[in-house]
Amino acid sequence: MKGVMEKISQWREFNQRLHYVTTIIITTHLNPDGDAIGSELTMADHLQKLGKKVTILNPSPIPTSLRFLDENNTINTFVKDIHSQDIEHADLVIFLDIGDFDRAGHIGHLARDTGKNIISIDHHPQASHERYLLFIEDTHASSTGYMIYDYLKNFYPTHLNAFTAKALYVAVMTDTGNFRFSNTRAEDHWMAGDLMTYGIEPYKMYCQIYEQFSLPRMELLGYVLQNLHVECEGKLVWFVITKDVYKKYKVTQEDLDGFSDFMRSIAGVEVSVMFKEMEDGTCRVNLRSKGRVVINKVAQHFGGGGHPFASGATLKKGIDDAIPAILNEVKRVIEAT
Ligand code: AMP
């Protein structure tokens, strides 16, 4: 675990680097979640208070369920013809919660190809740090949102306000599954208590995130429950969502958030795996473990990544090939644990 002094000195370096830049792009991973969006909005607010010109530019659109956080419509979705220039003119690009360089999509590639300085702030273990000017990593933090909260608390406590408190609360709440998952630490609860002093009402936040599910999502959940595959004496549960199923139930990608977490909650299950057939013919895999079986090595083996007990990968294979390939690895890991 990184020592407190080491963490502080990395953030000091971050502050120093900021002295020399004016125009900053903030970005995050494809299909951003609550941690990604909450972290971006907080960092943007902070940097603007330092007098910087900030643009949030993402490789995919903000999920509908998180739009309430972006009160001033500051989050842009990257369009090559419109935004390439913004990247070319930036003094610095900040990656938040990225997990892997390639998950910044075209934005990362453009930043790299135009020789931009890139700083990464992340709680994921990233395989390579070499493309970054500065890499601030805390794999023990529940979320990138917590890292930013801790930074502001230490260096700019006055930059915590009603707006950033809401964004940070959602960041930490969503990455810890509403303060339930194994990554939840005492610090997250202390942070939640502190953020309540800025007007956060936990029940309101809970309803906003967890009680707004669409009817098609619930209907699809019924289908998934009826079509679960159970193997390894009940330790492994997996399910498949094909393009036809998407069409039939009229669901969006966003509607599937949390399905693999939910299936893990079955008694005796150690690992749950969701296979999604994507429009472009690739297969997205979401892996969740109850805490005994480390599954991010499986994700890494297939070019993905993530945390020991929550990880994902996109396989450039059709779903019929991806399923046996992943299941073989998962079963091997379960048996070896
Ligand atoms: P997901 O199953 O997509 O919710 O992802 C679970 C965790 O793994 C999240 O923390 C993601 O940020 C991370 N993750 C998912 N896919 C990748 C990837 N291709 N590379 C690195 N991290 C990933």
Short mmCIF file of C-alpha atoms and ligand atoms in Angstrom, two decimals:
data_model
loop_
_atom_site.label_atom_id
_atom_site.label_comp_id
_atom_site.label_asym_id
_atom_site.label_seq_id
_atom_site.Cartn_x
_atom_site.Cartn_y
_atom_site.Cartn_z
CA MET A 1 0.00 0.00 0.00
CA LYS A 2 1.25 3.46 -0.81
CA GLY A 3 2.43 5.39 2.23
CA VAL A 4 0.70 8.64 3.16
CA MET A 5 3.87 10.62 2.41
CA GLU A 6 4.22 9.09 -1.03
CA LYS A 7 0.59 9.90 -1.84
CA ILE A 8 0.98 13.47 -0.62
CA SER A 9 4.13 13.97 -2.67
CA GLN A 10 2.40 12.72 -5.84
CA TRP A 11 -0.42 15.18 -5.33
CA ARG A 12 2.15 17.93 -4.64
CA GLU A 13 3.71 17.11 -7.97
CA PHE A 14 0.24 17.27 -9.54
CA ASN A 15 -0.23 20.77 -8.07
CA GLN A 16 3.17 21.86 -9.37
CA ARG A 17 2.43 20.56 -12.86
CA LEU A 18 -0.79 22.57 -12.87
CA HIS A 19 1.15 25.82 -12.35
CA TYR A 20 2.53 25.59 -15.88
CA VAL A 21 -0.69 24.86 -17.79
CA THR A 22 -3.80 26.81 -18.75
CA THR A 23 -5.92 24.66 -21.06
CA ILE A 24 -6.85 21.23 -19.75
CA ILE A 25 -8.91 18.35 -21.15
CA ILE A 26 -10.43 15.91 -18.68
CA THR A 27 -11.52 12.51 -19.90
CA THR A 28 -12.48 9.07 -18.65
CA HIS A 29 -13.23 5.55 -19.86
CA LEU A 30 -15.70 4.33 -22.48
CA ASN A 31 -19.22 3.87 -21.09
CA PRO A 32 -18.60 6.10 -18.06
CA ASP A 33 -20.08 5.17 -14.70
CA GLY A 34 -20.86 7.19 -11.58
CA ASP A 35 -17.23 7.25 -10.43
CA ALA A 36 -16.04 8.46 -13.82
CA ILE A 37 -18.64 11.24 -14.14
CA GLY A 38 -18.52 12.33 -10.48
CA SER A 39 -14.72 12.48 -10.55
CA GLU A 40 -14.67 14.50 -13.77
CA LEU A 41 -17.21 17.07 -12.60
CA THR A 42 -15.38 17.55 -9.31
CA MET A 43 -11.95 17.85 -10.94
CA ALA A 44 -13.32 20.30 -13.53
CA ASP A 45 -14.90 22.48 -10.83
CA HIS A 46 -11.65 22.45 -8.87
CA LEU A 47 -9.45 23.34 -11.86
CA GLN A 48 -11.81 26.12 -12.92
CA LYS A 49 -11.48 27.57 -9.42
CA LEU A 50 -7.71 27.55 -10.01
CA GLY A 51 -8.31 29.67 -13.11
CA LYS A 52 -7.83 26.93 -15.70
CA LYS A 53 -9.72 26.59 -18.96
CA VAL A 54 -11.23 23.12 -18.69
CA THR A 55 -13.11 20.91 -21.15
CA ILE A 56 -14.59 17.55 -20.23
CA LEU A 57 -14.46 15.36 -23.32
CA ASN A 58 -15.56 11.74 -23.14
CA PRO A 59 -15.35 8.81 -25.52
CA SER A 60 -19.01 7.92 -24.89
CA PRO A 61 -22.14 9.81 -23.78
CA ILE A 62 -23.11 10.37 -20.17
CA PRO A 63 -25.67 7.75 -19.02
CA THR A 64 -29.18 9.16 -18.65
CA SER A 65 -29.27 8.16 -14.97
CA LEU A 66 -26.28 10.43 -14.22
CA ARG A 67 -27.37 13.52 -16.18
CA PHE A 68 -28.71 15.12 -13.00
CA LEU A 69 -25.09 15.58 -11.86
CA ASP A 70 -24.08 17.60 -14.92
CA GLU A 71 -26.14 20.63 -13.89
CA ASN A 72 -24.47 22.99 -16.38
CA ASN A 73 -24.18 20.60 -19.34
CA THR A 74 -20.41 20.70 -19.26
CA ILE A 75 -19.76 17.13 -20.39
CA ASN A 76 -19.06 16.70 -24.12
CA THR A 77 -19.00 13.51 -26.14
CA PHE A 78 -16.05 13.34 -28.52
CA VAL A 79 -16.81 14.02 -32.19
CA LYS A 80 -13.64 13.86 -34.31
CA ASP A 81 -14.34 16.87 -36.56
CA ILE A 82 -15.43 19.09 -33.70
CA HIS A 83 -13.11 18.13 -30.84
CA SER A 84 -9.79 17.06 -32.38
CA GLN A 85 -8.65 20.69 -32.28
CA ASP A 86 -9.47 20.98 -28.58
CA ILE A 87 -7.05 18.14 -27.87
CA GLU A 88 -4.39 19.62 -30.14
CA HIS A 89 -4.62 22.98 -28.34
CA ALA A 90 -4.62 21.57 -24.82
CA ASP A 91 -1.61 21.96 -22.51
CA LEU A 92 -2.53 18.89 -20.51
CA VAL A 93 -4.90 15.91 -20.66
CA ILE A 94 -6.10 14.33 -17.42
CA PHE A 95 -7.34 10.72 -17.47
CA LEU A 96 -9.64 9.86 -14.57
CA ASP A 97 -10.59 6.30 -13.56
CA ILE A 98 -9.39 4.99 -16.90
CA GLY A 99 -8.25 1.45 -15.98
CA ASP A 100 -6.27 1.09 -19.17
CA PHE A 101 -4.89 3.62 -21.67
CA ASP A 102 -6.94 2.24 -24.54
CA ARG A 103 -10.19 2.78 -22.67
CA ALA A 104 -9.92 6.50 -23.48
CA GLY A 105 -10.71 5.49 -27.08
CA HIS A 106 -9.88 8.02 -29.82
CA ILE A 107 -9.20 10.74 -27.25
CA GLY A 108 -6.28 8.81 -25.80
CA HIS A 109 -4.87 7.96 -29.20
CA LEU A 110 -5.11 11.58 -30.38
CA ALA A 111 -3.48 12.85 -27.18
CA ARG A 112 -0.67 10.34 -27.57
CA ASP A 113 -0.18 11.01 -31.30
CA THR A 114 -0.02 14.79 -30.78
CA GLY A 115 2.51 14.36 -27.96
CA LYS A 116 0.32 15.76 -25.19
CA ASN A 117 1.31 15.48 -21.56
CA ILE A 118 -1.10 13.08 -19.88
CA ILE A 119 -1.71 12.65 -16.16
CA SER A 120 -3.65 9.63 -14.93
CA ILE A 121 -5.51 9.53 -11.62
CA ASP A 122 -6.93 6.09 -11.00
CA HIS A 123 -7.77 3.46 -8.42
CA HIS A 124 -7.40 0.61 -10.95
CA PRO A 125 -4.19 -1.36 -11.24
CA GLN A 126 -2.99 -0.37 -14.73
CA ALA A 127 -0.66 -2.71 -16.59
CA SER A 128 1.52 0.07 -17.98
CA HIS A 129 2.32 3.60 -16.76
CA GLU A 130 4.77 4.54 -19.45
CA ARG A 131 2.55 6.87 -21.49
CA TYR A 132 1.88 9.18 -18.55
CA LEU A 133 3.77 12.25 -17.42
CA LEU A 134 2.44 11.53 -13.93
CA PHE A 135 0.49 8.54 -12.68
CA ILE A 136 -1.37 8.85 -9.37
CA GLU A 137 -2.58 5.40 -8.41
CA ASP A 138 -4.22 4.10 -5.27
CA THR A 139 -5.54 0.59 -5.82
CA HIS A 140 -6.71 0.45 -2.21
CA ALA A 141 -9.06 3.40 -2.68
CA SER A 142 -12.66 2.40 -3.27
CA SER A 143 -12.91 4.77 -6.19
CA THR A 144 -11.23 7.56 -8.08
CA GLY A 145 -13.85 9.83 -6.49
CA TYR A 146 -12.46 9.01 -3.04
CA MET A 147 -8.91 9.84 -4.19
CA ILE A 148 -10.07 13.25 -5.41
CA TYR A 149 -12.04 13.87 -2.21
CA ASP A 150 -8.91 13.07 -0.15
CA TYR A 151 -6.82 15.38 -2.34
CA LEU A 152 -9.24 18.29 -2.01
CA LYS A 153 -9.59 17.71 1.73
CA ASN A 154 -5.79 17.89 2.12
CA PHE A 155 -4.98 20.70 -0.30
CA TYR A 156 -8.14 22.67 -1.19
CA PRO A 157 -10.85 22.03 1.44
CA THR A 158 -12.72 25.16 0.35
CA HIS A 159 -13.28 23.53 -3.07
CA LEU A 160 -15.67 21.07 -1.45
CA ASN A 161 -19.13 22.52 -1.91
CA ALA A 162 -22.72 21.39 -2.53
CA PHE A 163 -21.97 20.64 -6.21
CA THR A 164 -18.73 18.71 -5.74
CA ALA A 165 -20.12 16.93 -2.66
CA LYS A 166 -22.98 15.53 -4.74
CA ALA A 167 -20.65 14.42 -7.54
CA LEU A 168 -18.19 12.80 -5.13
CA TYR A 169 -20.91 11.10 -3.12
CA VAL A 170 -22.30 9.50 -6.30
CA ALA A 171 -18.78 8.52 -7.41
CA VAL A 172 -18.06 6.62 -4.20
CA MET A 173 -21.61 5.33 -3.73
CA THR A 174 -21.77 3.75 -7.19
CA ASP A 175 -18.30 2.17 -7.13
CA THR A 176 -18.97 0.62 -3.71
CA GLY A 177 -22.47 -0.58 -4.67
CA ASN A 178 -24.02 1.84 -2.18
CA PHE A 179 -21.28 1.23 0.42
CA ARG A 180 -21.78 -2.57 0.34
CA PHE A 181 -18.99 -4.08 -1.77
CA SER A 182 -15.73 -5.46 -0.41
CA ASN A 183 -13.84 -2.34 -1.55
CA THR A 184 -15.77 -0.18 0.97
CA ARG A 185 -13.49 1.18 3.70
CA ALA A 186 -14.02 3.16 6.87
CA GLU A 187 -12.72 6.20 4.97
CA ASP A 188 -15.66 6.00 2.55
CA HIS A 189 -18.13 6.16 5.42
CA TRP A 190 -16.26 9.06 7.02
CA MET A 191 -16.30 10.81 3.66
CA ALA A 192 -20.06 10.18 3.32
CA GLY A 193 -20.63 11.72 6.75
CA ASP A 194 -18.49 14.70 5.86
CA LEU A 195 -20.30 15.22 2.55
CA MET A 196 -23.62 15.25 4.38
CA THR A 197 -22.48 18.52 5.95
CA TYR A 198 -22.71 20.00 2.42
CA GLY A 199 -26.36 19.00 2.16
CA ILE A 200 -26.15 15.44 0.80
CA GLU A 201 -29.20 13.37 1.70
CA PRO A 202 -28.25 9.66 1.33
CA TYR A 203 -31.81 8.44 0.75
CA LYS A 204 -32.37 11.00 -2.03
CA MET A 205 -29.10 9.98 -3.66
CA TYR A 206 -30.02 6.30 -3.29
CA CYS A 207 -33.40 6.84 -4.96
CA GLN A 208 -31.81 8.86 -7.74
CA ILE A 209 -29.40 6.03 -8.61
CA TYR A 210 -31.08 2.80 -7.52
CA GLU A 211 -34.81 3.45 -7.75
CA GLN A 212 -35.11 4.80 -11.29
CA PHE A 213 -34.84 1.55 -13.25
CA SER A 214 -36.77 1.31 -16.50
CA LEU A 215 -39.56 -1.24 -16.91
CA PRO A 216 -37.73 -2.91 -19.86
CA ARG A 217 -34.74 -3.45 -17.55
CA MET A 218 -36.92 -5.26 -15.02
CA GLU A 219 -38.52 -7.36 -17.77
CA LEU A 220 -35.06 -8.30 -19.03
CA LEU A 221 -34.03 -9.19 -15.49
CA GLY A 222 -36.92 -11.67 -15.48
CA TYR A 223 -35.60 -13.20 -18.71
CA VAL A 224 -32.05 -13.42 -17.34
CA LEU A 225 -33.20 -15.12 -14.14
CA GLN A 226 -35.08 -17.69 -16.20
CA ASN A 227 -32.02 -18.37 -18.36
CA LEU A 228 -29.17 -18.57 -15.86
CA HIS A 229 -26.48 -21.19 -16.29
CA VAL A 230 -25.19 -22.67 -13.06
CA GLU A 231 -21.94 -24.70 -13.01
CA CYS A 232 -19.07 -25.72 -10.72
CA GLU A 233 -21.49 -27.04 -8.09
CA GLY A 234 -23.24 -23.69 -7.85
CA LYS A 235 -20.06 -21.60 -7.56
CA LEU A 236 -20.33 -20.21 -11.09
CA VAL A 237 -23.32 -18.49 -12.58
CA TRP A 238 -23.34 -17.02 -16.08
CA PHE A 239 -25.78 -15.58 -18.57
CA VAL A 240 -25.87 -14.23 -22.08
CA ILE A 241 -27.52 -11.20 -23.60
CA THR A 242 -27.54 -11.40 -27.37
CA LYS A 243 -28.41 -8.66 -29.85
CA ASP A 244 -31.80 -10.32 -30.36
CA VAL A 245 -32.53 -10.12 -26.64
CA TYR A 246 -31.64 -6.39 -26.62
CA LYS A 247 -34.09 -5.85 -29.44
CA LYS A 248 -36.83 -7.95 -27.91
CA TYR A 249 -36.72 -6.19 -24.54
CA LYS A 250 -35.88 -2.73 -25.99
CA VAL A 251 -33.10 -2.14 -23.46
CA THR A 252 -29.99 0.02 -23.63
CA GLN A 253 -26.48 -0.86 -22.39
CA GLU A 254 -27.18 1.27 -19.35
CA ASP A 255 -30.13 -0.94 -18.41
CA LEU A 256 -27.72 -3.83 -17.81
CA ASP A 257 -25.62 -2.06 -15.18
CA GLY A 258 -25.52 -4.09 -12.00
CA PHE A 259 -26.83 -7.37 -13.45
CA SER A 260 -23.61 -9.27 -12.80
CA ASP A 261 -23.41 -7.84 -9.25
CA PHE A 262 -26.97 -8.97 -8.63
CA MET A 263 -26.37 -12.56 -9.79
CA ARG A 264 -23.36 -12.82 -7.50
CA SER A 265 -25.74 -12.38 -4.57
CA ILE A 266 -27.08 -15.94 -4.97
CA ALA A 267 -26.06 -18.19 -2.03
CA GLY A 268 -23.08 -20.38 -2.89
CA VAL A 269 -22.12 -18.39 -5.98
CA GLU A 270 -18.47 -17.31 -6.03
CA VAL A 271 -18.30 -15.87 -9.53
CA SER A 272 -20.87 -14.42 -11.89
CA VAL A 273 -20.23 -13.66 -15.56
CA MET A 274 -22.33 -11.64 -17.97
CA PHE A 275 -21.73 -12.03 -21.71
CA LYS A 276 -23.07 -9.27 -23.93
CA GLU A 277 -23.10 -9.45 -27.69
CA MET A 278 -22.15 -5.99 -28.96
CA GLU A 279 -23.39 -4.25 -32.12
CA ASP A 280 -19.95 -4.51 -33.76
CA GLY A 281 -19.85 -8.27 -33.27
CA THR A 282 -17.43 -8.20 -30.29
CA CYS A 283 -18.32 -9.67 -26.91
CA ARG A 284 -18.26 -7.67 -23.69
CA VAL A 285 -17.69 -9.70 -20.53
CA ASN A 286 -18.33 -8.51 -16.97
CA LEU A 287 -16.89 -10.61 -14.17
CA ARG A 288 -17.78 -10.39 -10.50
CA SER A 289 -16.46 -12.40 -7.57
CA LYS A 290 -17.75 -12.68 -4.03
CA GLY A 291 -14.24 -12.16 -2.65
CA ARG A 292 -12.44 -15.48 -2.70
CA VAL A 293 -11.74 -16.02 -6.39
CA VAL A 294 -9.52 -13.37 -8.00
CA ILE A 295 -10.93 -12.77 -11.47
CA ASN A 296 -9.07 -9.76 -12.87
CA LYS A 297 -6.29 -12.05 -14.12
CA VAL A 298 -8.91 -13.69 -16.34
CA ALA A 299 -9.96 -10.27 -17.67
CA GLN A 300 -6.30 -9.30 -18.23
CA HIS A 301 -5.67 -12.56 -20.07
CA PHE A 302 -8.29 -11.44 -22.61
CA GLY A 303 -6.99 -7.86 -22.92
CA GLY A 304 -9.23 -6.35 -20.24
CA GLY A 305 -8.61 -5.40 -16.63
CA GLY A 306 -10.15 -4.09 -13.44
CA HIS A 307 -10.13 -5.02 -9.79
CA PRO A 308 -9.54 -8.45 -8.21
CA PHE A 309 -13.26 -8.96 -7.61
CA ALA A 310 -14.84 -6.78 -10.33
CA SER A 311 -13.37 -6.71 -13.79
CA GLY A 312 -14.24 -6.70 -17.47
CA ALA A 313 -12.95 -7.26 -20.97
CA THR A 314 -14.06 -6.83 -24.56
CA LEU A 315 -13.17 -9.80 -26.72
CA LYS A 316 -12.77 -9.32 -30.43
CA LYS A 317 -14.54 -12.63 -30.94
CA GLY A 318 -18.10 -13.60 -31.69
CA ILE A 319 -20.14 -14.53 -28.63
CA ASP A 320 -20.09 -18.28 -29.47
CA ASP A 321 -16.29 -18.32 -29.33
CA ALA A 322 -15.97 -15.92 -26.41
CA ILE A 323 -18.20 -17.91 -24.04
CA PRO A 324 -16.18 -21.17 -23.94
CA ALA A 325 -12.87 -19.26 -23.94
CA ILE A 326 -13.82 -17.22 -20.86
CA LEU A 327 -15.60 -20.05 -19.05
CA ASN A 328 -12.59 -22.35 -19.37
CA GLU A 329 -10.40 -19.75 -17.67
CA VAL A 330 -12.95 -18.90 -15.00
CA LYS A 331 -13.49 -22.58 -14.14
CA ARG A 332 -9.75 -23.12 -13.97
CA VAL A 333 -9.41 -20.25 -11.49
CA ILE A 334 -12.37 -21.41 -9.41
CA GLU A 335 -10.96 -24.93 -9.20
CA ALA A 336 -7.51 -23.62 -8.26
CA THR A 337 -8.87 -21.44 -5.44
P1 AMP B 1 -17.48 -3.51 -15.53
O1 AMP B 1 -17.71 -4.98 -15.43
O2 AMP B 1 -17.45 -3.00 -16.93
O3 AMP B 1 -18.39 -2.74 -14.62
O4 AMP B 1 -15.99 -3.28 -14.97
C1 AMP B 1 -15.61 -3.71 -13.69
C2 AMP B 1 -14.32 -3.00 -13.30
O5 AMP B 1 -13.28 -3.36 -14.20
C3 AMP B 1 -14.44 -1.49 -13.36
O6 AMP B 1 -13.69 -0.94 -12.31
C4 AMP B 1 -13.86 -1.16 -14.69
O7 AMP B 1 -13.35 0.13 -14.69
C5 AMP B 1 -12.79 -2.23 -14.87
N1 AMP B 1 -12.61 -2.59 -16.28
C6 AMP B 1 -13.56 -3.05 -17.11
N2 AMP B 1 -13.06 -3.29 -18.33
C7 AMP B 1 -11.75 -2.98 -18.29
C8 AMP B 1 -10.69 -2.98 -19.25
N3 AMP B 1 -10.87 -3.37 -20.51
N4 AMP B 1 -9.47 -2.57 -18.83
C9 AMP B 1 -9.27 -2.17 -17.57
N5 AMP B 1 -10.24 -2.13 -16.63
C10 AMP B 1 -11.45 -2.52 -16.97
#
